[in-house]
Amino acid sequence: LQALKRKPDLFLCSNLDVKAVFQCGVLSLKFPEAPTVKASCGFFTELLPRCGEIAPVGQVVHENGKALLQAVLEGIGGQASRSLMDNFAEILFALNKHCFSLLSVW
């Protein structure tokens, strides 16, 4: 998360598998440990605003965003601790703000 804040063009590295990083983040949303889930939520709230400016990120979100939305809704629906609801809400807000057309399709 800190690396993404400081150097968002990290996702432009040719040897970085953006899809794998995205999928690890989605899986982390389902972990039982609150600090892990919170960090993963923070990762997505930093990543999603970059959908339009970093092509590899936009492509991965376009192709795999439905899985992210499903994980967020499962967390809100009871899988995650109530103390994490604000963190999940931030992801929904970022999806709504930066990926609205995709969000409505998912």
Coordinates of C-alpha atoms in Angstrom, one line a residue, residues 5-104:
K5 CA 1.0 5.7 -2.6
R6 CA 4.6 6.7 -3.2
K7 CA 5.1 5.3 -6.7
P8 CA 1.9 4.6 -8.5
D9 CA 3.7 3.9 -11.8
L10 CA 4.9 0.7 -10.1
F11 CA 2.1 -1.0 -12.1
L12 CA 3.8 0.0 -15.3
C13 CA 6.8 -2.4 -14.7
S14 CA 6.8 -4.9 -17.5
N15 CA 7.6 -7.8 -15.3
L16 CA 4.8 -7.1 -12.8
D17 CA 1.8 -9.4 -13.0
V18 CA -0.9 -6.9 -12.2
K19 CA -3.6 -9.6 -12.4
A20 CA -1.9 -11.7 -9.8
V21 CA -1.5 -8.7 -7.4
F22 CA -5.1 -7.9 -7.9
Q23 CA -6.2 -11.5 -7.2
C24 CA -4.1 -11.7 -4.1
G25 CA -5.8 -8.5 -2.9
V26 CA -9.2 -10.0 -3.5
L27 CA -8.3 -13.1 -1.6
S28 CA -6.9 -11.0 1.2
L29 CA -10.3 -9.4 1.7
K30 CA -11.6 -12.8 2.8
F31 CA -8.9 -13.4 5.5
P32 CA -10.1 -13.7 9.1
E33 CA -7.4 -11.3 10.4
A34 CA -8.7 -7.7 10.5
P35 CA -5.3 -6.0 9.9
T36 CA -4.9 -8.0 6.7
V37 CA -8.4 -7.2 5.4
K38 CA -7.9 -3.5 6.4
A39 CA -4.6 -3.4 4.5
S40 CA -6.2 -5.0 1.4
C41 CA -9.1 -2.5 1.5
G42 CA -6.5 0.3 1.6
F43 CA -4.7 -1.2 -1.4
F44 CA -7.9 -1.2 -3.5
T45 CA -8.9 2.4 -2.4
E46 CA -5.4 3.5 -3.7
L47 CA -5.5 1.3 -6.8
L48 CA -9.0 2.0 -8.2
P49 CA -8.5 5.7 -8.8
R50 CA -5.7 4.7 -11.2
C51 CA -7.9 2.7 -13.5
G52 CA -8.1 5.4 -16.1
E53 CA -4.5 6.6 -16.0
I54 CA -2.6 3.2 -15.8
A55 CA -3.7 0.9 -18.7
P56 CA -2.7 -2.4 -17.1
V57 CA -4.6 -1.5 -13.9
G58 CA -7.7 -0.5 -15.9
Q59 CA -7.6 -3.8 -17.9
V60 CA -7.3 -5.9 -14.8
V61 CA -10.1 -4.1 -13.1
H62 CA -12.3 -4.4 -16.2
E63 CA -11.6 -8.2 -16.4
N64 CA -11.6 -9.0 -12.7
G65 CA -13.6 -6.3 -10.9
K66 CA -16.7 -8.5 -10.5
A67 CA -14.7 -10.7 -8.2
L68 CA -13.7 -7.7 -6.2
L69 CA -17.2 -6.5 -5.9
Q70 CA -18.4 -10.0 -4.9
A71 CA -15.7 -10.2 -2.2
V72 CA -16.7 -6.7 -0.9
L73 CA -20.4 -7.6 -0.8
E74 CA -19.6 -10.9 1.0
G75 CA -17.6 -9.1 3.6
I76 CA -20.4 -6.5 4.1
G77 CA -22.9 -9.4 4.2
G78 CA -21.4 -10.9 7.3
Q79 CA -18.2 -12.6 6.4
A80 CA -16.0 -9.8 7.8
S81 CA -16.0 -8.1 11.2
R82 CA -18.4 -5.2 11.7
S83 CA -15.4 -3.0 12.6
L84 CA -14.2 -3.3 8.9
M85 CA -17.4 -2.0 7.3
D86 CA -16.0 1.5 6.8
N87 CA -13.0 0.0 4.9
F88 CA -15.3 -2.0 2.6
A89 CA -17.5 1.1 2.1
E90 CA -14.4 2.9 0.9
I91 CA -13.9 0.3 -1.9
L92 CA -17.5 0.6 -2.9
F93 CA -17.1 4.4 -3.0
A94 CA -14.0 4.1 -5.2
L95 CA -15.7 1.6 -7.5
N96 CA -18.7 4.0 -7.8
K97 CA -16.5 7.0 -8.4
H98 CA -13.9 5.6 -10.8
C99 CA -15.5 2.5 -12.4
F100 CA -19.2 3.5 -12.5
S101 CA -20.0 2.1 -15.9
L102 CA -18.4 -1.3 -15.0
L103 CA -20.0 -1.3 -11.5
S104 CA -23.5 -1.0 -13.0

